Amino acid sequence: MAQRRAFFSLFILLAVAGVHGDSTMKTMEKFSGYPPESDDAGDLGSLSFSVDNNSLERQIDELAGFSDTSAPSVTRIIYSKNDILARRYIKNLMGISGLSVREDAVGNIFGRWEGSHPELAPVATGSHIDAIPYSGKYDGVVGVLGALEAINALKRSGFQPKRSLDVIMFTSEEPTRFGISCLGSRLMAGDEALAQLLLGTVDSHNISFIEAARSAGYMMGQQELSSVFLDHGSYSSFVELHIEQGPILEEEGLSIGIVTAIAAPASIKVDFEGNGGHAGAVLMPSRNDAGLAAAELALAVEKHVLESGSLDTVGTVGIIELHPGAVNSIPSKSHIEIDTRDIDEERRNAVVEKIHQSAVKISKARGVKLLGFHIVNQDPPALAAESIIAAMSVASKQLNLSSKRMISRAYHDSLFVARISPMGMIFIPCYKGYSHKPEEYASIENISNGVKVLALTLAKLSHS
């Protein structure tokens, strides 16, 4: 029913797209700003914008209707039926906004507003719309629908971009179906190892990535994953609008977060093997308990992270699995998965090495085997470009919006786009910092503020 309502609303939008003007907008929040000086100041001048809050809020609700779970939760997994329907919805909105639309071999979607100097490297913005099981409706979505509304606001103002402006919807930022986060943006950044890995990757139902992509209309014919790769400098700059996914902005009563750096994780999988045995019959001095080895390593993770001396260093033990998993059986095997993050790559990697050293010591002290210490990924953090930070800061001041510089402890598609383009991020407050759960919420007022800052930032960057 939710899907039908969404399609009906979209049909109405399409029907009136060619005839309606600003007069059909019920609520248009006006604001004006002066993008910083440019080489072509005459084209910028004083820009008067209008953000259509009603339309933006409705689109967020409609997109949430494409879900494998019922409201208020959202579940939208890569190449699923609802993911395909949601993609169509985004492409239709891009068309309504007058953007030229293209898709690459894995389904990254690009909507372009061609500038007066299309030979120049374009400016890009965007995010993702996939959602982990039972999550909320704002993560990523604000950065896609908000980007489209920023473009619409610029168009309504009469602004003409010099550099073309692209809105990008990235494929599978969440590591759900195939266990790979930021799949689309990693490939765009030229990750050849990932392209090779995907050729043999299957999901929990033994459906290969290639098969799933083709079922959604991608990877057709002679298309290769390498066709997704973009050259360094393909974009002059990239800006992503996103909910904070943390409580800082809300707690401090601030409107805008200007991201200066994105922390990146190192993910680790560790396996221990002991002797096991009956919980009552094997005496304590004789035990080689793989479960206690995992528990001790979990405490070591916390210890090493705290020893770093920085609040920016974090570590999490998210998974501990014991075999055979019976209350009256000593664990003979244990599996532990660890996530460590920092904006300082050297400091984070030092923590990873200390965790490895502890795993070795624990295995020897407890008489268990360290079957494996596998670093799944060890992505480098990324710094935002000073030029983009400056543009976002000036935009916030011109709009009289309170702001602060901050880091992103969650990672985003921007982390990988930074490998091919200067990058920046705009954060807006979200309720209690909730994310990846149905209670995730951002007010339309805060979303609108983010759209305003994004619009002015894009205006500046397009004329740089």
PDB file of C-alpha atoms in Angstrom, residues 47-311:
ATOM      1  CA  LEU A  47      20.876  34.976  -4.786  1.00  0.00           C
ATOM      2  CA  SER A  48      17.397  34.612  -3.343  1.00  0.00           C
ATOM      3  CA  PHE A  49      16.549  30.974  -2.714  1.00  0.00           C
ATOM      4  CA  SER A  50      13.427  29.089  -1.775  1.00  0.00           C
ATOM      5  CA  VAL A  51      13.424  25.641  -0.187  1.00  0.00           C
ATOM      6  CA  ASP A  52      10.245  23.648  -0.710  1.00  0.00           C
ATOM      7  CA  ASN A  53       9.931  22.012   2.695  1.00  0.00           C
ATOM      8  CA  ASN A  54       6.582  20.368   1.952  1.00  0.00           C
ATOM      9  CA  SER A  55       7.853  18.671  -1.186  1.00  0.00           C
ATOM     10  CA  LEU A  56      11.087  17.540   0.474  1.00  0.00           C
ATOM     11  CA  GLU A  57       9.295  16.091   3.486  1.00  0.00           C
ATOM     12  CA  ARG A  58       6.813  14.300   1.233  1.00  0.00           C
ATOM     13  CA  GLN A  59       9.589  12.787  -0.865  1.00  0.00           C
ATOM     14  CA  ILE A  60      11.342  11.448   2.242  1.00  0.00           C
ATOM     15  CA  ASP A  61       8.102   9.771   3.312  1.00  0.00           C
ATOM     16  CA  GLU A  62       7.427   8.400  -0.152  1.00  0.00           C
ATOM     17  CA  LEU A  63      10.906   6.954  -0.493  1.00  0.00           C
ATOM     18  CA  ALA A  64      10.506   5.285   2.912  1.00  0.00           C
ATOM     19  CA  GLY A  65       7.547   3.394   1.433  1.00  0.00           C
ATOM     20  CA  PHE A  66       9.928   1.314  -0.665  1.00  0.00           C
ATOM     21  CA  SER A  67      10.860  -0.996   2.178  1.00  0.00           C
ATOM     22  CA  ASP A  68      10.956  -4.687   3.016  1.00  0.00           C
ATOM     23  CA  THR A  69       9.713  -3.885   6.535  1.00  0.00           C
ATOM     24  CA  SER A  70       6.772  -1.839   7.752  1.00  0.00           C
ATOM     25  CA  ALA A  71       6.863   1.751   8.986  1.00  0.00           C
ATOM     26  CA  PRO A  72       8.421   3.257  10.960  1.00  0.00           C
ATOM     27  CA  SER A  73      11.388   1.020  10.082  1.00  0.00           C
ATOM     28  CA  VAL A  74      13.024   0.969   6.650  1.00  0.00           C
ATOM     29  CA  THR A  75      14.859  -1.973   5.066  1.00  0.00           C
ATOM     30  CA  ARG A  76      16.218  -1.522   1.559  1.00  0.00           C
ATOM     31  CA  ILE A  77      18.922  -3.942   0.421  1.00  0.00           C
ATOM     32  CA  ILE A  78      21.021  -3.645  -2.731  1.00  0.00           C
ATOM     33  CA  TYR A  79      19.318  -4.999  -5.883  1.00  0.00           C
ATOM     34  CA  SER A  80      16.177  -6.083  -4.011  1.00  0.00           C
ATOM     35  CA  LYS A  81      12.742  -5.330  -5.469  1.00  0.00           C
ATOM     36  CA  ASN A  82      12.308  -2.263  -3.264  1.00  0.00           C
ATOM     37  CA  ASP A  83      15.808  -1.043  -4.045  1.00  0.00           C
ATOM     38  CA  ILE A  84      14.974  -1.191  -7.758  1.00  0.00           C
ATOM     39  CA  LEU A  85      11.692   0.688  -7.206  1.00  0.00           C
ATOM     40  CA  ALA A  86      13.466   3.314  -5.099  1.00  0.00           C
ATOM     41  CA  ARG A  87      16.047   3.795  -7.846  1.00  0.00           C
ATOM     42  CA  ARG A  88      13.276   4.454 -10.361  1.00  0.00           C
ATOM     43  CA  TYR A  89      11.811   6.995  -7.974  1.00  0.00           C
ATOM     44  CA  ILE A  90      15.121   8.877  -7.708  1.00  0.00           C
ATOM     45  CA  LYS A  91      15.684   8.817 -11.478  1.00  0.00           C
ATOM     46  CA  ASN A  92      12.187  10.205 -12.059  1.00  0.00           C
ATOM     47  CA  LEU A  93      12.830  13.038  -9.589  1.00  0.00           C
ATOM     48  CA  MET A  94      16.079  13.808 -11.384  1.00  0.00           C
ATOM     49  CA  GLY A  95      14.159  14.007 -14.640  1.00  0.00           C
ATOM     50  CA  ILE A  96      11.560  16.313 -13.113  1.00  0.00           C
ATOM     51  CA  SER A  97      14.412  18.570 -11.982  1.00  0.00           C
ATOM     52  CA  GLY A  98      15.621  18.757 -15.576  1.00  0.00           C
ATOM     53  CA  LEU A  99      18.802  16.764 -14.999  1.00  0.00           C
ATOM     54  CA  SER A 100      20.311  14.413 -17.560  1.00  0.00           C
ATOM     55  CA  VAL A 101      20.480  10.947 -15.995  1.00  0.00           C
ATOM     56  CA  ARG A 102      22.955   8.130 -16.462  1.00  0.00           C
ATOM     57  CA  GLU A 103      23.854   4.953 -14.551  1.00  0.00           C
ATOM     58  CA  ASP A 104      27.080   2.996 -14.448  1.00  0.00           C
ATOM     59  CA  ALA A 105      27.595  -0.780 -14.465  1.00  0.00           C
ATOM     60  CA  VAL A 106      26.789  -1.265 -10.749  1.00  0.00           C
ATOM     61  CA  GLY A 107      23.968   1.260 -10.508  1.00  0.00           C
ATOM     62  CA  ASN A 108      25.589   4.444  -9.270  1.00  0.00           C
ATOM     63  CA  ILE A 109      23.114   7.050 -10.562  1.00  0.00           C
ATOM     64  CA  PHE A 110      24.219  10.484 -11.833  1.00  0.00           C
ATOM     65  CA  GLY A 111      21.941  13.440 -12.518  1.00  0.00           C
ATOM     66  CA  ARG A 112      23.678  16.393 -14.209  1.00  0.00           C
ATOM     67  CA  TRP A 113      22.802  20.062 -14.508  1.00  0.00           C
ATOM     68  CA  GLU A 114      25.111  21.173 -17.288  1.00  0.00           C
ATOM     69  CA  GLY A 115      27.039  24.352 -16.610  1.00  0.00           C
ATOM     70  CA  SER A 116      28.027  27.155 -18.952  1.00  0.00           C
ATOM     71  CA  HIS A 117      31.559  25.683 -19.117  1.00  0.00           C
ATOM     72  CA  PRO A 118      30.928  21.931 -19.440  1.00  0.00           C
ATOM     73  CA  GLU A 119      34.573  21.344 -20.342  1.00  0.00           C
ATOM     74  CA  LEU A 120      35.519  22.092 -16.705  1.00  0.00           C
ATOM     75  CA  ALA A 121      35.534  19.325 -14.109  1.00  0.00           C
ATOM     76  CA  PRO A 122      32.059  19.341 -12.499  1.00  0.00           C
ATOM     77  CA  VAL A 123      31.077  19.753  -8.855  1.00  0.00           C
ATOM     78  CA  ALA A 124      29.246  16.801  -7.299  1.00  0.00           C
ATOM     79  CA  THR A 125      27.020  16.135  -4.321  1.00  0.00           C
ATOM     80  CA  GLY A 126      24.933  13.176  -3.170  1.00  0.00           C
ATOM     81  CA  SER A 127      24.777  10.156  -0.887  1.00  0.00           C
ATOM     82  CA  HIS A 128      23.002   6.773  -0.733  1.00  0.00           C
ATOM     83  CA  ILE A 129      19.453   5.469  -0.248  1.00  0.00           C
ATOM     84  CA  ASP A 130      20.048   1.824   0.723  1.00  0.00           C
ATOM     85  CA  ALA A 131      19.162   0.973   4.323  1.00  0.00           C
ATOM     86  CA  ILE A 132      20.162  -1.774   6.732  1.00  0.00           C
ATOM     87  CA  PRO A 133      17.363  -3.946   8.186  1.00  0.00           C
ATOM     88  CA  TYR A 134      14.988  -2.093  10.513  1.00  0.00           C
ATOM     89  CA  SER A 135      16.711   1.262  10.190  1.00  0.00           C
ATOM     90  CA  GLY A 136      15.372   4.802   9.720  1.00  0.00           C
ATOM     91  CA  LYS A 137      14.419   6.933   6.730  1.00  0.00           C
ATOM     92  CA  TYR A 138      16.991   9.759   6.914  1.00  0.00           C
ATOM     93  CA  ASP A 139      20.459   8.149   6.757  1.00  0.00           C
ATOM     94  CA  GLY A 140      21.817   8.847   3.268  1.00  0.00           C
ATOM     95  CA  VAL A 141      18.391   9.844   1.960  1.00  0.00           C
ATOM     96  CA  VAL A 142      18.782  13.425   3.213  1.00  0.00           C
ATOM     97  CA  GLY A 143      21.944  13.698   1.132  1.00  0.00           C
ATOM     98  CA  VAL A 144      20.209  12.564  -2.077  1.00  0.00           C
ATOM     99  CA  LEU A 145      16.817  14.238  -1.826  1.00  0.00           C
ATOM    100  CA  GLY A 146      18.397  17.267  -0.144  1.00  0.00           C
ATOM    101  CA  ALA A 147      20.851  17.565  -3.024  1.00  0.00           C
ATOM    102  CA  LEU A 148      18.025  17.503  -5.558  1.00  0.00           C
ATOM    103  CA  GLU A 149      16.182  20.203  -3.618  1.00  0.00           C
ATOM    104  CA  ALA A 150      19.383  22.292  -3.472  1.00  0.00           C
ATOM    105  CA  ILE A 151      19.565  22.062  -7.272  1.00  0.00           C
ATOM    106  CA  ASN A 152      15.884  22.997  -7.549  1.00  0.00           C
ATOM    107  CA  ALA A 153      16.430  25.976  -5.232  1.00  0.00           C
ATOM    108  CA  LEU A 154      19.335  27.194  -7.346  1.00  0.00           C
ATOM    109  CA  LYS A 155      17.274  26.802 -10.505  1.00  0.00           C
ATOM    110  CA  ARG A 156      14.352  28.731  -9.034  1.00  0.00           C
ATOM    111  CA  SER A 157      16.726  31.538  -8.062  1.00  0.00           C
ATOM    112  CA  GLY A 158      17.853  31.966 -11.664  1.00  0.00           C
ATOM    113  CA  PHE A 159      21.393  30.910 -10.814  1.00  0.00           C
ATOM    114  CA  GLN A 160      23.469  29.556 -13.703  1.00  0.00           C
ATOM    115  CA  PRO A 161      26.344  27.210 -12.830  1.00  0.00           C
ATOM    116  CA  LYS A 162      29.707  27.596 -14.500  1.00  0.00           C
ATOM    117  CA  ARG A 163      30.895  24.087 -13.728  1.00  0.00           C
ATOM    118  CA  SER A 164      28.263  21.404 -14.227  1.00  0.00           C
ATOM    119  CA  LEU A 165      26.591  20.131 -11.046  1.00  0.00           C
ATOM    120  CA  ASP A 166      26.101  16.379 -10.505  1.00  0.00           C
ATOM    121  CA  VAL A 167      23.815  14.694  -7.992  1.00  0.00           C
ATOM    122  CA  ILE A 168      25.056  11.154  -7.303  1.00  0.00           C
ATOM    123  CA  MET A 169      23.135   8.296  -5.720  1.00  0.00           C
ATOM    124  CA  PHE A 170      25.770   5.761  -4.675  1.00  0.00           C
ATOM    125  CA  THR A 171      25.113   2.031  -4.757  1.00  0.00           C
ATOM    126  CA  SER A 172      25.194   0.097  -1.474  1.00  0.00           C
ATOM    127  CA  GLU A 173      26.879   2.309   1.092  1.00  0.00           C
ATOM    128  CA  GLU A 174      25.716  -0.192   3.716  1.00  0.00           C
ATOM    129  CA  PRO A 175      27.496  -3.590   3.994  1.00  0.00           C
ATOM    130  CA  THR A 176      24.307  -5.635   3.954  1.00  0.00           C
ATOM    131  CA  ARG A 177      23.855  -8.188   1.186  1.00  0.00           C
ATOM    132  CA  PHE A 178      27.464  -8.756   0.149  1.00  0.00           C
ATOM    133  CA  GLY A 179      29.273  -7.561   3.276  1.00  0.00           C
ATOM    134  CA  ILE A 180      31.024  -4.688   1.487  1.00  0.00           C
ATOM    135  CA  SER A 181      30.443  -1.111   2.585  1.00  0.00           C
ATOM    136  CA  CYS A 182      30.520   1.851   0.167  1.00  0.00           C
ATOM    137  CA  LEU A 183      30.576  -0.588  -2.737  1.00  0.00           C
ATOM    138  CA  GLY A 184      29.699   1.932  -5.437  1.00  0.00           C
ATOM    139  CA  SER A 185      32.009   4.714  -4.266  1.00  0.00           C
ATOM    140  CA  ARG A 186      34.920   2.304  -3.687  1.00  0.00           C
ATOM    141  CA  LEU A 187      34.623   1.171  -7.292  1.00  0.00           C
ATOM    142  CA  MET A 188      34.310   4.751  -8.550  1.00  0.00           C
ATOM    143  CA  ALA A 189      37.592   5.445  -6.740  1.00  0.00           C
ATOM    144  CA  GLY A 190      39.244   2.681  -8.765  1.00  0.00           C
ATOM    145  CA  ASP A 191      39.470  -0.161  -6.243  1.00  0.00           C
ATOM    146  CA  GLU A 192      40.804  -2.921  -8.493  1.00  0.00           C
ATOM    147  CA  ALA A 193      41.059  -5.443  -5.627  1.00  0.00           C
ATOM    148  CA  LEU A 194      37.352  -4.987  -4.919  1.00  0.00           C
ATOM    149  CA  ALA A 195      36.474  -5.384  -8.592  1.00  0.00           C
ATOM    150  CA  GLN A 196      38.314  -8.694  -8.602  1.00  0.00           C
ATOM    151  CA  LEU A 197      36.740  -9.801  -5.307  1.00  0.00           C
ATOM    152  CA  LEU A 198      33.209  -9.072  -6.542  1.00  0.00           C
ATOM    153  CA  LEU A 199      33.605 -11.538  -9.400  1.00  0.00           C
ATOM    154  CA  GLY A 200      33.510 -14.354  -6.827  1.00  0.00           C
ATOM    155  CA  THR A 201      31.301 -12.799  -4.158  1.00  0.00           C
ATOM    156  CA  VAL A 202      27.968 -14.428  -3.239  1.00  0.00           C
ATOM    157  CA  ASP A 203      25.254 -13.539  -0.727  1.00  0.00           C
ATOM    158  CA  SER A 204      23.759 -15.709   2.012  1.00  0.00           C
ATOM    159  CA  HIS A 205      21.528 -17.404  -0.589  1.00  0.00           C
ATOM    160  CA  ASN A 206      24.528 -18.215  -2.790  1.00  0.00           C
ATOM    161  CA  ILE A 207      23.470 -15.649  -5.391  1.00  0.00           C
ATOM    162  CA  SER A 208      26.534 -14.061  -6.945  1.00  0.00           C
ATOM    163  CA  PHE A 209      27.041 -10.324  -7.061  1.00  0.00           C
ATOM    164  CA  ILE A 210      27.075 -10.397 -10.855  1.00  0.00           C
ATOM    165  CA  GLU A 211      23.820 -12.378 -10.989  1.00  0.00           C
ATOM    166  CA  ALA A 212      22.141 -10.002  -8.540  1.00  0.00           C
ATOM    167  CA  ALA A 213      23.346  -6.948 -10.466  1.00  0.00           C
ATOM    168  CA  ARG A 214      22.012  -8.334 -13.735  1.00  0.00           C
ATOM    169  CA  SER A 215      18.646  -9.086 -12.142  1.00  0.00           C
ATOM    170  CA  ALA A 216      18.448  -5.359 -11.353  1.00  0.00           C
ATOM    171  CA  GLY A 217      19.410  -4.349 -14.894  1.00  0.00           C
ATOM    172  CA  TYR A 218      23.136  -3.744 -14.389  1.00  0.00           C
ATOM    173  CA  MET A 219      26.343  -5.478 -15.539  1.00  0.00           C
ATOM    174  CA  MET A 220      24.628  -6.228 -18.836  1.00  0.00           C
ATOM    175  CA  GLY A 221      26.293  -7.323 -22.059  1.00  0.00           C
ATOM    176  CA  GLN A 222      30.022  -6.688 -22.102  1.00  0.00           C
ATOM    177  CA  GLN A 223      30.034  -4.259 -19.171  1.00  0.00           C
ATOM    178  CA  GLU A 224      32.975  -4.686 -16.804  1.00  0.00           C
ATOM    179  CA  LEU A 225      33.412  -3.494 -13.241  1.00  0.00           C
ATOM    180  CA  SER A 226      36.413  -1.457 -14.295  1.00  0.00           C
ATOM    181  CA  SER A 227      34.074   0.729 -16.357  1.00  0.00           C
ATOM    182  CA  VAL A 228      32.872   2.207 -13.055  1.00  0.00           C
ATOM    183  CA  PHE A 229      36.350   3.560 -12.240  1.00  0.00           C
ATOM    184  CA  LEU A 230      36.756   7.344 -12.464  1.00  0.00           C
ATOM    185  CA  ASP A 231      40.026   9.164 -13.019  1.00  0.00           C
ATOM    186  CA  HIS A 232      41.482  11.385 -10.344  1.00  0.00           C
ATOM    187  CA  GLY A 233      40.184  14.893 -10.982  1.00  0.00           C
ATOM    188  CA  SER A 234      36.936  13.718 -12.582  1.00  0.00           C
ATOM    189  CA  TYR A 235      35.256  16.106 -10.136  1.00  0.00           C
ATOM    190  CA  SER A 236      36.616  19.446  -8.999  1.00  0.00           C
ATOM    191  CA  SER A 237      34.929  18.975  -5.620  1.00  0.00           C
ATOM    192  CA  PHE A 238      32.365  16.818  -3.821  1.00  0.00           C
ATOM    193  CA  VAL A 239      30.082  17.792  -0.920  1.00  0.00           C
ATOM    194  CA  GLU A 240      27.850  15.359   0.981  1.00  0.00           C
ATOM    195  CA  LEU A 241      24.914  16.419   3.160  1.00  0.00           C
ATOM    196  CA  HIS A 242      24.198  13.946   5.991  1.00  0.00           C
ATOM    197  CA  ILE A 243      22.576  13.604   9.387  1.00  0.00           C
ATOM    198  CA  GLU A 244      25.246  13.642  12.091  1.00  0.00           C
ATOM    199  CA  GLN A 245      24.441  10.150  13.438  1.00  0.00           C
ATOM    200  CA  GLY A 246      25.701  11.466  16.762  1.00  0.00           C
ATOM    201  CA  PRO A 247      24.348  13.765  19.512  1.00  0.00           C
ATOM    202  CA  ILE A 248      26.844  16.654  19.463  1.00  0.00           C
ATOM    203  CA  LEU A 249      24.983  19.198  17.316  1.00  0.00           C
ATOM    204  CA  GLU A 250      21.680  18.620  19.085  1.00  0.00           C
ATOM    205  CA  GLU A 251      23.243  18.740  22.550  1.00  0.00           C
ATOM    206  CA  GLU A 252      25.093  21.979  21.777  1.00  0.00           C
ATOM    207  CA  GLY A 253      22.111  23.580  20.025  1.00  0.00           C
ATOM    208  CA  LEU A 254      23.958  24.056  16.733  1.00  0.00           C
ATOM    209  CA  SER A 255      22.483  23.991  13.228  1.00  0.00           C
ATOM    210  CA  ILE A 256      25.405  22.881  11.055  1.00  0.00           C
ATOM    211  CA  GLY A 257      28.425  20.631  11.432  1.00  0.00           C
ATOM    212  CA  ILE A 258      31.324  21.354   9.088  1.00  0.00           C
ATOM    213  CA  VAL A 259      33.241  18.110   8.726  1.00  0.00           C
ATOM    214  CA  THR A 260      37.019  18.436   8.650  1.00  0.00           C
ATOM    215  CA  ALA A 261      37.946  14.733   8.575  1.00  0.00           C
ATOM    216  CA  ILE A 262      36.362  11.301   8.273  1.00  0.00           C
ATOM    217  CA  ALA A 263      37.626   8.507  10.506  1.00  0.00           C
ATOM    218  CA  ALA A 264      38.165   5.156   8.844  1.00  0.00           C
ATOM    219  CA  PRO A 265      37.949   1.683  10.338  1.00  0.00           C
ATOM    220  CA  ALA A 266      40.249  -1.254  10.491  1.00  0.00           C
ATOM    221  CA  SER A 267      38.127  -4.379  10.773  1.00  0.00           C
ATOM    222  CA  ILE A 268      39.629  -7.499  12.346  1.00  0.00           C
ATOM    223  CA  LYS A 269      38.508 -11.128  12.627  1.00  0.00           C
ATOM    224  CA  VAL A 270      40.164 -13.360  15.239  1.00  0.00           C
ATOM    225  CA  ASP A 271      39.734 -17.110  15.855  1.00  0.00           C
ATOM    226  CA  PHE A 272      40.879 -19.134  18.870  1.00  0.00           C
ATOM    227  CA  GLU A 273      40.725 -22.926  19.358  1.00  0.00           C
ATOM    228  CA  GLY A 274      40.895 -24.779  22.670  1.00  0.00           C
ATOM    229  CA  ASN A 275      40.129 -28.305  23.870  1.00  0.00           C
ATOM    230  CA  GLY A 276      36.562 -27.850  25.040  1.00  0.00           C
ATOM    231  CA  GLY A 277      34.975 -30.445  27.262  1.00  0.00           C
ATOM    232  CA  HIS A 278      32.226 -30.961  29.846  1.00  0.00           C
ATOM    233  CA  ALA A 279      31.501 -27.918  32.008  1.00  0.00           C
ATOM    234  CA  GLY A 280      31.434 -30.002  35.177  1.00  0.00           C
ATOM    235  CA  ALA A 281      34.019 -32.695  34.540  1.00  0.00           C
ATOM    236  CA  VAL A 282      37.042 -30.652  33.406  1.00  0.00           C
ATOM    237  CA  LEU A 283      38.774 -28.998  36.372  1.00  0.00           C
ATOM    238  CA  MET A 284      39.670 -25.299  36.109  1.00  0.00           C
ATOM    239  CA  PRO A 285      43.483 -25.737  36.080  1.00  0.00           C
ATOM    240  CA  SER A 286      43.150 -28.171  33.172  1.00  0.00           C
ATOM    241  CA  ARG A 287      41.053 -26.011  30.877  1.00  0.00           C
ATOM    242  CA  ASN A 288      42.016 -24.399  27.576  1.00  0.00           C
ATOM    243  CA  ASP A 289      38.929 -22.180  27.223  1.00  0.00           C
ATOM    244  CA  ALA A 290      38.614 -20.495  23.819  1.00  0.00           C
ATOM    245  CA  GLY A 291      35.691 -18.439  25.114  1.00  0.00           C
ATOM    246  CA  LEU A 292      37.747 -16.847  27.886  1.00  0.00           C
ATOM    247  CA  ALA A 293      40.475 -16.087  25.357  1.00  0.00           C
ATOM    248  CA  ALA A 294      37.927 -14.116  23.312  1.00  0.00           C
ATOM    249  CA  ALA A 295      36.631 -12.347  26.417  1.00  0.00           C
ATOM    250  CA  GLU A 296      40.156 -11.371  27.470  1.00  0.00           C
ATOM    251  CA  LEU A 297      40.920 -10.044  23.998  1.00  0.00           C
ATOM    252  CA  ALA A 298      37.726  -7.968  24.073  1.00  0.00           C
ATOM    253  CA  LEU A 299      38.932  -6.275  27.261  1.00  0.00           C
ATOM    254  CA  ALA A 300      42.369  -5.804  25.681  1.00  0.00           C
ATOM    255  CA  VAL A 301      40.751  -3.914  22.792  1.00  0.00           C
ATOM    256  CA  GLU A 302      39.235  -1.435  25.227  1.00  0.00           C
ATOM    257  CA  LYS A 303      42.553  -1.108  27.081  1.00  0.00           C
ATOM    258  CA  HIS A 304      44.616  -0.388  23.972  1.00  0.00           C
ATOM    259  CA  VAL A 305      42.122   2.127  22.615  1.00  0.00           C
ATOM    260  CA  LEU A 306      42.082   4.068  25.888  1.00  0.00           C
ATOM    261  CA  GLU A 307      45.881   3.992  26.011  1.00  0.00           C
ATOM    262  CA  SER A 308      46.001   5.916  22.726  1.00  0.00           C
ATOM    263  CA  GLY A 309      45.216   9.057  24.711  1.00  0.00           C
ATOM    264  CA  SER A 310      42.827  10.430  22.084  1.00  0.00           C
ATOM    265  CA  LEU A 311      39.048  10.682  22.120  1.00  0.00           C
TER     266      LEU A 311
END
